[in-house]
């Protein structure tokens, strides 16, 4: 089996910032409440014209391709994790393929909500490990704020938009994706969802089903249930991925977690016995960007230079489904070369 190494990374967040103080003007909440309960201070909102899911994916992907130093024509497969595609069909990944000039690539979207990127990483890495493909672009992009009811203080404080991407390449070195754990429990589906279309092609009824409400569909969430689930599952699935990789907790250098709530992240870090300085946190700036959160963290961590060859990290996410996913990744020297290439322009 060959290894699937991360050799390129990129991220994009929209320009428009929405602060907690601005939210105070919109719903009955306070900066103090949001920071103390979630850790979030501000988030980015996708512009309806500039920041389509395709456009955000394209920016993050181009960076990742540049860092990896590959030609887009080298890409064998694009897996794009999103639950907010611009169109039902074709897939956003097909549109992305054309934008990038990755004309040889197979392309499909993958929907696993906030777990989507880690699911996609598992899929992409397997195509490399089994020898089917050599170069895979894995993208996580969401614009969930399009489906947020900005009169619902239970959800509107949590989410932001963005995109992150990595290039995976076949490697014979001791690096790359070491293990994957994927999980789902559909019994919890009703705790976190966005309705789709009903059999008349209209958005399924929200609320009382009044005609004007059929025009929009909003995220519904039972925050307490999701919180309980996530505190349990983040730690459990992270430990499972470490065991599957044949490692011990002491071998883990970094936790790159889905950015939903600082209290949830802290619980996972505690389970892994990692101090805060070994946990990548950026939800204070971006909130929960769904499938984009883990690759945005990864891109920031890689750019910071704090990831050294041979370091092991756990990527872990959870979300609607209810779903969860984790991977152990060993950072390699190809990643360092990528960074140098990026620095040299
Ligand atoms: N501002 C101020 N008060 C708020 C509020 C807000 N934005 N949202 C809820 N409250 C109030 C509640 O109405 C409640 O008031 P009450 O005690 O008078 O009834 C009180 O604050 C406590 O609410 P509760 O829901 O118990 O708070 P919490 O500590 O569980 O935090 C979440 C709420 C949503 C932040 C938390 O449950 C959470 O993060 N859940 C996970 C959500 C998630 O990660 N979703 C995405 C998964 S990918």
PDB file of N, CA, C and O in Angstrom, residues 67-134:
ATOM      1  N   UNK A  67       0.642  25.289  -3.657  1.00  0.00           N
ATOM      2  CA  UNK A  67       1.546  24.820  -2.600  1.00  0.00           C
ATOM      3  C   UNK A  67       2.118  23.452  -2.962  1.00  0.00           C
ATOM      4  O   UNK A  67       3.311  23.186  -2.757  1.00  0.00           O
ATOM      5  N   UNK A  68       1.276  22.590  -3.507  1.00  0.00           N
ATOM      6  CA  UNK A  68       1.741  21.244  -3.878  1.00  0.00           C
ATOM      7  C   UNK A  68       2.682  21.305  -5.091  1.00  0.00           C
ATOM      8  O   UNK A  68       3.424  20.357  -5.345  1.00  0.00           O
ATOM      9  N   UNK A  69       2.610  22.385  -5.828  1.00  0.00           N
ATOM     10  CA  UNK A  69       3.477  22.532  -7.000  1.00  0.00           C
ATOM     11  C   UNK A  69       3.105  21.570  -8.122  1.00  0.00           C
ATOM     12  O   UNK A  69       3.963  21.110  -8.868  1.00  0.00           O
ATOM     13  N   UNK A  70       1.808  21.274  -8.233  1.00  0.00           N
ATOM     14  CA  UNK A  70       1.378  20.351  -9.286  1.00  0.00           C
ATOM     15  C   UNK A  70       0.672  21.124 -10.399  1.00  0.00           C
ATOM     16  O   UNK A  70       0.282  22.278 -10.226  1.00  0.00           O
ATOM     17  N   UNK A  71       0.511  20.457 -11.510  1.00  0.00           N
ATOM     18  CA  UNK A  71      -0.280  20.987 -12.607  1.00  0.00           C
ATOM     19  C   UNK A  71      -1.715  20.491 -12.381  1.00  0.00           C
ATOM     20  O   UNK A  71      -1.895  19.317 -12.042  1.00  0.00           O
ATOM     21  N   UNK A  72      -2.729  21.340 -12.554  1.00  0.00           N
ATOM     22  CA  UNK A  72      -4.110  20.861 -12.374  1.00  0.00           C
ATOM     23  C   UNK A  72      -4.418  19.608 -13.206  1.00  0.00           C
ATOM     24  O   UNK A  72      -5.234  18.776 -12.799  1.00  0.00           O
ATOM     25  N   UNK A  73      -3.731  19.492 -14.332  1.00  0.00           N
ATOM     26  CA  UNK A  73      -3.959  18.309 -15.181  1.00  0.00           C
ATOM     27  C   UNK A  73      -3.446  17.024 -14.529  1.00  0.00           C
ATOM     28  O   UNK A  73      -3.751  15.923 -14.992  1.00  0.00           O
ATOM     29  N   UNK A  74      -2.652  17.162 -13.452  1.00  0.00           N
ATOM     30  CA  UNK A  74      -2.169  15.968 -12.733  1.00  0.00           C
ATOM     31  C   UNK A  74      -3.253  15.355 -11.837  1.00  0.00           C
ATOM     32  O   UNK A  74      -3.111  14.234 -11.351  1.00  0.00           O
ATOM     33  N   UNK A  75      -4.308  16.130 -11.564  1.00  0.00           N
ATOM     34  CA  UNK A  75      -5.306  15.673 -10.570  1.00  0.00           C
ATOM     35  C   UNK A  75      -6.161  14.549 -11.161  1.00  0.00           C
ATOM     36  O   UNK A  75      -6.750  14.703 -12.235  1.00  0.00           O
ATOM     37  N   UNK A  76      -6.202  13.446 -10.436  1.00  0.00           N
ATOM     38  CA  UNK A  76      -6.971  12.282 -10.895  1.00  0.00           C
ATOM     39  C   UNK A  76      -8.421  12.322 -10.410  1.00  0.00           C
ATOM     40  O   UNK A  76      -9.307  11.745 -11.025  1.00  0.00           O
ATOM     41  N   UNK A  77      -8.612  12.938  -9.236  1.00  0.00           N
ATOM     42  CA  UNK A  77      -9.946  12.901  -8.614  1.00  0.00           C
ATOM     43  C   UNK A  77     -10.140  14.159  -7.772  1.00  0.00           C
ATOM     44  O   UNK A  77      -9.218  14.588  -7.071  1.00  0.00           O
ATOM     45  N   UNK A  78     -11.357  14.713  -7.842  1.00  0.00           N
ATOM     46  CA  UNK A  78     -11.744  15.814  -6.950  1.00  0.00           C
ATOM     47  C   UNK A  78     -12.924  15.327  -6.121  1.00  0.00           C
ATOM     48  O   UNK A  78     -13.943  14.878  -6.671  1.00  0.00           O
ATOM     49  N   UNK A  79     -12.774  15.387  -4.806  1.00  0.00           N
ATOM     50  CA  UNK A  79     -13.900  15.081  -3.910  1.00  0.00           C
ATOM     51  C   UNK A  79     -14.201  16.363  -3.151  1.00  0.00           C
ATOM     52  O   UNK A  79     -13.338  16.881  -2.434  1.00  0.00           O
ATOM     53  N   UNK A  80     -15.407  16.869  -3.327  1.00  0.00           N
ATOM     54  CA  UNK A  80     -15.774  18.134  -2.693  1.00  0.00           C
ATOM     55  C   UNK A  80     -16.889  17.880  -1.677  1.00  0.00           C
ATOM     56  O   UNK A  80     -17.991  17.451  -2.043  1.00  0.00           O
ATOM     57  N   UNK A  81     -16.585  18.120  -0.422  1.00  0.00           N
ATOM     58  CA  UNK A  81     -17.573  17.929   0.638  1.00  0.00           C
ATOM     59  C   UNK A  81     -18.351  19.219   0.825  1.00  0.00           C
ATOM     60  O   UNK A  81     -17.765  20.267   1.111  1.00  0.00           O
ATOM     61  N   UNK A  82     -19.663  19.131   0.647  1.00  0.00           N
ATOM     62  CA  UNK A  82     -20.513  20.304   0.892  1.00  0.00           C
ATOM     63  C   UNK A  82     -21.955  19.865   1.110  1.00  0.00           C
ATOM     64  O   UNK A  82     -22.381  18.839   0.557  1.00  0.00           O
ATOM     65  N   UNK A  83     -22.676  20.629   1.917  1.00  0.00           N
ATOM     66  CA  UNK A  83     -24.137  20.450   1.980  1.00  0.00           C
ATOM     67  C   UNK A  83     -24.830  21.716   1.473  1.00  0.00           C
ATOM     68  O   UNK A  83     -26.042  21.854   1.585  1.00  0.00           O
ATOM     69  N   UNK A  84     -24.029  22.625   0.908  1.00  0.00           N
ATOM     70  CA  UNK A  84     -24.611  23.840   0.337  1.00  0.00           C
ATOM     71  C   UNK A  84     -24.098  24.039  -1.094  1.00  0.00           C
ATOM     72  O   UNK A  84     -23.459  25.042  -1.399  1.00  0.00           O
ATOM     73  N   UNK A  85     -24.386  23.068  -1.968  1.00  0.00           N
ATOM     74  CA  UNK A  85     -23.941  23.206  -3.361  1.00  0.00           C
ATOM     75  C   UNK A  85     -24.700  24.351  -4.035  1.00  0.00           C
ATOM     76  O   UNK A  85     -25.812  24.686  -3.626  1.00  0.00           O
ATOM     77  N   UNK A  86     -24.085  24.930  -5.058  1.00  0.00           N
ATOM     78  CA  UNK A  86     -24.762  26.000  -5.788  1.00  0.00           C
ATOM     79  C   UNK A  86     -25.941  25.447  -6.587  1.00  0.00           C
ATOM     80  O   UNK A  86     -26.933  26.124  -6.794  1.00  0.00           O
ATOM     81  N   UNK A  87     -25.795  24.241  -7.067  1.00  0.00           N
ATOM     82  CA  UNK A  87     -26.844  23.608  -7.880  1.00  0.00           C
ATOM     83  C   UNK A  87     -27.034  22.175  -7.393  1.00  0.00           C
ATOM     84  O   UNK A  87     -26.083  21.574  -6.903  1.00  0.00           O
ATOM     85  N   UNK A  88     -28.242  21.630  -7.591  1.00  0.00           N
ATOM     86  CA  UNK A  88     -28.434  20.202  -7.307  1.00  0.00           C
ATOM     87  C   UNK A  88     -27.644  19.375  -8.309  1.00  0.00           C
ATOM     88  O   UNK A  88     -27.118  18.327  -7.998  1.00  0.00           O
ATOM     89  N   UNK A  89     -27.652  19.847  -9.542  1.00  0.00           N
ATOM     90  CA  UNK A  89     -26.793  19.226 -10.542  1.00  0.00           C
ATOM     91  C   UNK A  89     -26.372  20.263 -11.562  1.00  0.00           C
ATOM     92  O   UNK A  89     -27.113  21.207 -11.795  1.00  0.00           O
ATOM     93  N   UNK A  90     -25.202  20.176 -12.148  1.00  0.00           N
ATOM     94  CA  UNK A  90     -24.210  19.141 -11.843  1.00  0.00           C
ATOM     95  C   UNK A  90     -23.574  19.389 -10.478  1.00  0.00           C
ATOM     96  O   UNK A  90     -23.820  20.415  -9.853  1.00  0.00           O
ATOM     97  N   UNK A  91     -22.737  18.465 -10.075  1.00  0.00           N
ATOM     98  CA  UNK A  91     -22.052  18.606  -8.804  1.00  0.00           C
ATOM     99  C   UNK A  91     -21.128  19.820  -8.858  1.00  0.00           C
ATOM    100  O   UNK A  91     -20.604  20.171  -9.923  1.00  0.00           O
ATOM    101  N   UNK A  92     -20.917  20.450  -7.708  1.00  0.00           N
ATOM    102  CA  UNK A  92     -20.008  21.599  -7.666  1.00  0.00           C
ATOM    103  C   UNK A  92     -18.599  21.169  -8.053  1.00  0.00           C
ATOM    104  O   UNK A  92     -17.835  21.933  -8.636  1.00  0.00           O
ATOM    105  N   UNK A  93     -18.262  19.911  -7.747  1.00  0.00           N
ATOM    106  CA  UNK A  93     -16.912  19.430  -8.077  1.00  0.00           C
ATOM    107  C   UNK A  93     -16.686  19.391  -9.586  1.00  0.00           C
ATOM    108  O   UNK A  93     -15.575  19.634 -10.059  1.00  0.00           O
ATOM    109  N   UNK A  94     -17.735  19.107 -10.364  1.00  0.00           N
ATOM    110  CA  UNK A  94     -17.591  19.119 -11.827  1.00  0.00           C
ATOM    111  C   UNK A  94     -17.324  20.535 -12.321  1.00  0.00           C
ATOM    112  O   UNK A  94     -16.494  20.748 -13.212  1.00  0.00           O
ATOM    113  N   UNK A  95     -18.032  21.503 -11.734  1.00  0.00           N
ATOM    114  CA  UNK A  95     -17.806  22.900 -12.114  1.00  0.00           C
ATOM    115  C   UNK A  95     -16.403  23.330 -11.697  1.00  0.00           C
ATOM    116  O   UNK A  95     -15.709  24.036 -12.426  1.00  0.00           O
ATOM    117  N   UNK A  96     -15.988  22.864 -10.524  1.00  0.00           N
ATOM    118  CA  UNK A  96     -14.649  23.197 -10.018  1.00  0.00           C
ATOM    119  C   UNK A  96     -13.566  22.629 -10.932  1.00  0.00           C
ATOM    120  O   UNK A  96     -12.561  23.289 -11.225  1.00  0.00           O
ATOM    121  N   UNK A  97     -13.787  21.420 -11.384  1.00  0.00           N
ATOM    122  CA  UNK A  97     -12.831  20.770 -12.290  1.00  0.00           C
ATOM    123  C   UNK A  97     -12.536  21.676 -13.487  1.00  0.00           C
ATOM    124  O   UNK A  97     -11.385  21.881 -13.867  1.00  0.00           O
ATOM    125  N   UNK A  98     -13.605  22.227 -14.068  1.00  0.00           N
ATOM    126  CA  UNK A  98     -13.448  23.082 -15.243  1.00  0.00           C
ATOM    127  C   UNK A  98     -12.726  24.374 -14.890  1.00  0.00           C
ATOM    128  O   UNK A  98     -11.822  24.812 -15.601  1.00  0.00           O
ATOM    129  N   UNK A  99     -13.126  24.976 -13.764  1.00  0.00           N
ATOM    130  CA  UNK A  99     -12.476  26.229 -13.332  1.00  0.00           C
ATOM    131  C   UNK A  99     -10.980  26.034 -13.128  1.00  0.00           C
ATOM    132  O   UNK A  99     -10.181  26.923 -13.381  1.00  0.00           O
ATOM    133  N   UNK A 100     -10.605  24.870 -12.622  1.00  0.00           N
ATOM    134  CA  UNK A 100      -9.199  24.616 -12.301  1.00  0.00           C
ATOM    135  C   UNK A 100      -8.404  24.135 -13.515  1.00  0.00           C
ATOM    136  O   UNK A 100      -7.179  24.147 -13.507  1.00  0.00           O
ATOM    137  N   UNK A 101      -9.099  23.672 -14.531  1.00  0.00           N
ATOM    138  CA  UNK A 101      -8.412  23.051 -15.667  1.00  0.00           C
ATOM    139  C   UNK A 101      -7.916  21.656 -15.336  1.00  0.00           C
ATOM    140  O   UNK A 101      -6.926  21.182 -15.897  1.00  0.00           O
ATOM    141  N   UNK A 102      -8.630  21.010 -14.427  1.00  0.00           N
ATOM    142  CA  UNK A 102      -8.247  19.641 -14.028  1.00  0.00           C
ATOM    143  C   UNK A 102      -8.994  18.654 -14.926  1.00  0.00           C
ATOM    144  O   UNK A 102      -9.791  17.834 -14.469  1.00  0.00           O
ATOM    145  N   UNK A 103      -8.689  18.732 -16.220  1.00  0.00           N
ATOM    146  CA  UNK A 103      -9.564  18.076 -17.200  1.00  0.00           C
ATOM    147  C   UNK A 103      -9.496  16.551 -17.172  1.00  0.00           C
ATOM    148  O   UNK A 103     -10.370  15.878 -17.704  1.00  0.00           O
ATOM    149  N   UNK A 104      -8.465  16.000 -16.528  1.00  0.00           N
ATOM    150  CA  UNK A 104      -8.374  14.528 -16.460  1.00  0.00           C
ATOM    151  C   UNK A 104      -9.148  13.942 -15.276  1.00  0.00           C
ATOM    152  O   UNK A 104      -9.312  12.733 -15.158  1.00  0.00           O
ATOM    153  N   UNK A 105      -9.578  14.823 -14.351  1.00  0.00           N
ATOM    154  CA  UNK A 105     -10.060  14.337 -13.052  1.00  0.00           C
ATOM    155  C   UNK A 105     -11.478  13.771 -13.105  1.00  0.00           C
ATOM    156  O   UNK A 105     -12.335  14.284 -13.825  1.00  0.00           O
ATOM    157  N   UNK A 106     -11.701  12.724 -12.317  1.00  0.00           N
ATOM    158  CA  UNK A 106     -13.067  12.345 -11.952  1.00  0.00           C
ATOM    159  C   UNK A 106     -13.496  13.312 -10.861  1.00  0.00           C
ATOM    160  O   UNK A 106     -12.640  13.884 -10.164  1.00  0.00           O
ATOM    161  N   UNK A 107     -14.795  13.522 -10.707  1.00  0.00           N
ATOM    162  CA  UNK A 107     -15.217  14.529  -9.727  1.00  0.00           C
ATOM    163  C   UNK A 107     -16.587  14.179  -9.164  1.00  0.00           C
ATOM    164  O   UNK A 107     -17.495  13.814  -9.913  1.00  0.00           O
ATOM    165  N   UNK A 108     -16.694  14.274  -7.847  1.00  0.00           N
ATOM    166  CA  UNK A 108     -18.027  14.143  -7.239  1.00  0.00           C
ATOM    167  C   UNK A 108     -18.085  14.904  -5.926  1.00  0.00           C
ATOM    168  O   UNK A 108     -17.060  15.173  -5.311  1.00  0.00           O
ATOM    169  N   UNK A 109     -19.315  15.252  -5.529  1.00  0.00           N
ATOM    170  CA  UNK A 109     -19.543  15.901  -4.237  1.00  0.00           C
ATOM    171  C   UNK A 109     -19.877  14.831  -3.202  1.00  0.00           C
ATOM    172  O   UNK A 109     -20.368  13.747  -3.548  1.00  0.00           O
ATOM    173  N   UNK A 110     -19.636  15.172  -1.974  1.00  0.00           N
ATOM    174  CA  UNK A 110     -19.908  14.244  -0.880  1.00  0.00           C
ATOM    175  C   UNK A 110     -20.629  15.042   0.207  1.00  0.00           C
ATOM    176  O   UNK A 110     -20.178  16.127   0.578  1.00  0.00           O
ATOM    177  N   UNK A 111     -21.747  14.510   0.688  1.00  0.00           N
ATOM    178  CA  UNK A 111     -22.524  15.228   1.702  1.00  0.00           C
ATOM    179  C   UNK A 111     -22.459  14.496   3.035  1.00  0.00           C
ATOM    180  O   UNK A 111     -23.027  13.413   3.171  1.00  0.00           O
ATOM    181  N   UNK A 112     -21.731  15.043   3.974  1.00  0.00           N
ATOM    182  CA  UNK A 112     -21.747  14.524   5.339  1.00  0.00           C
ATOM    183  C   UNK A 112     -21.679  15.697   6.323  1.00  0.00           C
ATOM    184  O   UNK A 112     -21.079  15.603   7.377  1.00  0.00           O
ATOM    185  N   UNK A 113     -22.291  16.805   5.913  1.00  0.00           N
ATOM    186  CA  UNK A 113     -22.396  18.008   6.753  1.00  0.00           C
ATOM    187  C   UNK A 113     -21.029  18.395   7.323  1.00  0.00           C
ATOM    188  O   UNK A 113     -20.041  18.399   6.591  1.00  0.00           O
ATOM    189  N   UNK A 114     -20.981  18.676   8.620  1.00  0.00           N
ATOM    190  CA  UNK A 114     -19.717  19.165   9.199  1.00  0.00           C
ATOM    191  C   UNK A 114     -18.640  18.087   9.227  1.00  0.00           C
ATOM    192  O   UNK A 114     -17.457  18.392   9.363  1.00  0.00           O
ATOM    193  N   UNK A 115     -19.029  16.819   9.096  1.00  0.00           N
ATOM    194  CA  UNK A 115     -18.036  15.744   9.028  1.00  0.00           C
ATOM    195  C   UNK A 115     -17.498  15.571   7.613  1.00  0.00           C
ATOM    196  O   UNK A 115     -16.628  14.723   7.367  1.00  0.00           O
ATOM    197  N   UNK A 116     -18.032  16.344   6.666  1.00  0.00           N
ATOM    198  CA  UNK A 116     -17.810  16.087   5.245  1.00  0.00           C
ATOM    199  C   UNK A 116     -16.357  16.038   4.823  1.00  0.00           C
ATOM    200  O   UNK A 116     -15.946  15.140   4.079  1.00  0.00           O
ATOM    201  N   UNK A 117     -15.550  17.014   5.281  1.00  0.00           N
ATOM    202  CA  UNK A 117     -14.163  17.027   4.812  1.00  0.00           C
ATOM    203  C   UNK A 117     -13.416  15.780   5.283  1.00  0.00           C
ATOM    204  O   UNK A 117     -12.645  15.188   4.521  1.00  0.00           O
ATOM    205  N   UNK A 118     -13.618  15.381   6.526  1.00  0.00           N
ATOM    206  CA  UNK A 118     -12.867  14.217   7.032  1.00  0.00           C
ATOM    207  C   UNK A 118     -13.367  12.940   6.331  1.00  0.00           C
ATOM    208  O   UNK A 118     -12.577  12.045   6.020  1.00  0.00           O
ATOM    209  N   UNK A 119     -14.659  12.884   6.027  1.00  0.00           N
ATOM    210  CA  UNK A 119     -15.171  11.784   5.198  1.00  0.00           C
ATOM    211  C   UNK A 119     -14.472  11.791   3.823  1.00  0.00           C
ATOM    212  O   UNK A 119     -14.035  10.747   3.315  1.00  0.00           O
ATOM    213  N   UNK A 120     -14.385  12.985   3.233  1.00  0.00           N
ATOM    214  CA  UNK A 120     -13.795  13.097   1.888  1.00  0.00           C
ATOM    215  C   UNK A 120     -12.310  12.747   1.902  1.00  0.00           C
ATOM    216  O   UNK A 120     -11.789  12.155   0.955  1.00  0.00           O
ATOM    217  N   UNK A 121     -11.647  13.097   2.990  1.00  0.00           N
ATOM    218  CA  UNK A 121     -10.226  12.756   3.121  1.00  0.00           C
ATOM    219  C   UNK A 121     -10.061  11.234   3.164  1.00  0.00           C
ATOM    220  O   UNK A 121      -9.140  10.671   2.564  1.00  0.00           O
ATOM    221  N   UNK A 122     -10.976  10.581   3.865  1.00  0.00           N
ATOM    222  CA  UNK A 122     -10.931   9.114   3.938  1.00  0.00           C
ATOM    223  C   UNK A 122     -11.132   8.516   2.549  1.00  0.00           C
ATOM    224  O   UNK A 122     -10.396   7.614   2.127  1.00  0.00           O
ATOM    225  N   UNK A 123     -12.099   9.038   1.811  1.00  0.00           N
ATOM    226  CA  UNK A 123     -12.373   8.522   0.465  1.00  0.00           C
ATOM    227  C   UNK A 123     -11.173   8.760  -0.449  1.00  0.00           C
ATOM    228  O   UNK A 123     -10.677   7.843  -1.114  1.00  0.00           O
ATOM    229  N   UNK A 124     -10.684   9.988  -0.447  1.00  0.00           N
ATOM    230  CA  UNK A 124      -9.573  10.344  -1.327  1.00  0.00           C
ATOM    231  C   UNK A 124      -8.323   9.540  -1.015  1.00  0.00           C
ATOM    232  O   UNK A 124      -7.643   9.055  -1.933  1.00  0.00           O
ATOM    233  N   UNK A 125      -8.022   9.386   0.272  1.00  0.00           N
ATOM    234  CA  UNK A 125      -6.784   8.685   0.636  1.00  0.00           C
ATOM    235  C   UNK A 125      -6.862   7.209   0.248  1.00  0.00           C
ATOM    236  O   UNK A 125      -5.856   6.612  -0.140  1.00  0.00           O
ATOM    237  N   UNK A 126      -8.066   6.634   0.293  1.00  0.00           N
ATOM    238  CA  UNK A 126      -8.171   5.213  -0.074  1.00  0.00           C
ATOM    239  C   UNK A 126      -7.893   4.992  -1.557  1.00  0.00           C
ATOM    240  O   UNK A 126      -7.302   3.987  -1.935  1.00  0.00           O
ATOM    241  N   UNK A 127      -8.321   5.935  -2.391  1.00  0.00           N
ATOM    242  CA  UNK A 127      -8.034   5.790  -3.822  1.00  0.00           C
ATOM    243  C   UNK A 127      -6.531   5.788  -4.077  1.00  0.00           C
ATOM    244  O   UNK A 127      -6.055   5.156  -5.014  1.00  0.00           O
ATOM    245  N   UNK A 128      -5.796   6.516  -3.241  1.00  0.00           N
ATOM    246  CA  UNK A 128      -4.332   6.538  -3.401  1.00  0.00           C
ATOM    247  C   UNK A 128      -3.716   5.278  -2.797  1.00  0.00           C
ATOM    248  O   UNK A 128      -2.872   4.627  -3.418  1.00  0.00           O
ATOM    249  N   UNK A 129      -4.156   4.925  -1.597  1.00  0.00           N
ATOM    250  CA  UNK A 129      -3.557   3.773  -0.912  1.00  0.00           C
ATOM    251  C   UNK A 129      -3.760   2.477  -1.695  1.00  0.00           C
ATOM    252  O   UNK A 129      -2.923   1.583  -1.650  1.00  0.00           O
ATOM    253  N   UNK A 130      -4.869   2.390  -2.402  1.00  0.00           N
ATOM    254  CA  UNK A 130      -5.128   1.177  -3.178  1.00  0.00           C
ATOM    255  C   UNK A 130      -4.494   1.232  -4.567  1.00  0.00           C
ATOM    256  O   UNK A 130      -4.645   0.295  -5.361  1.00  0.00           O
ATOM    257  N   UNK A 131      -3.829   2.339  -4.876  1.00  0.00           N
ATOM    258  CA  UNK A 131      -3.093   2.420  -6.141  1.00  0.00           C
ATOM    259  C   UNK A 131      -3.938   2.831  -7.327  1.00  0.00           C
ATOM    260  O   UNK A 131      -3.458   2.818  -8.466  1.00  0.00           O
ATOM    261  N   UNK A 132      -5.182   3.198  -7.100  1.00  0.00           N
ATOM    262  CA  UNK A 132      -6.055   3.572  -8.217  1.00  0.00           C
ATOM    263  C   UNK A 132      -5.655   4.940  -8.782  1.00  0.00           C
ATOM    264  O   UNK A 132      -5.601   5.136  -9.991  1.00  0.00           O
ATOM    265  N   UNK A 133      -5.400   5.880  -7.872  1.00  0.00           N
ATOM    266  CA  UNK A 133      -5.023   7.242  -8.280  1.00  0.00           C
ATOM    267  C   UNK A 133      -3.750   7.683  -7.575  1.00  0.00           C
ATOM    268  O   UNK A 133      -3.409   7.144  -6.509  1.00  0.00           O
ATOM    269  N   UNK A 134      -3.100   8.691  -8.145  1.00  0.00           N
ATOM    270  CA  UNK A 134      -1.874   9.245  -7.528  1.00  0.00           C
ATOM    271  C   UNK A 134      -2.093  10.617  -6.902  1.00  0.00           C
ATOM    272  O   UNK A 134      -1.405  10.996  -5.968  1.00  0.00           O
TER     273      UNK A 134
END
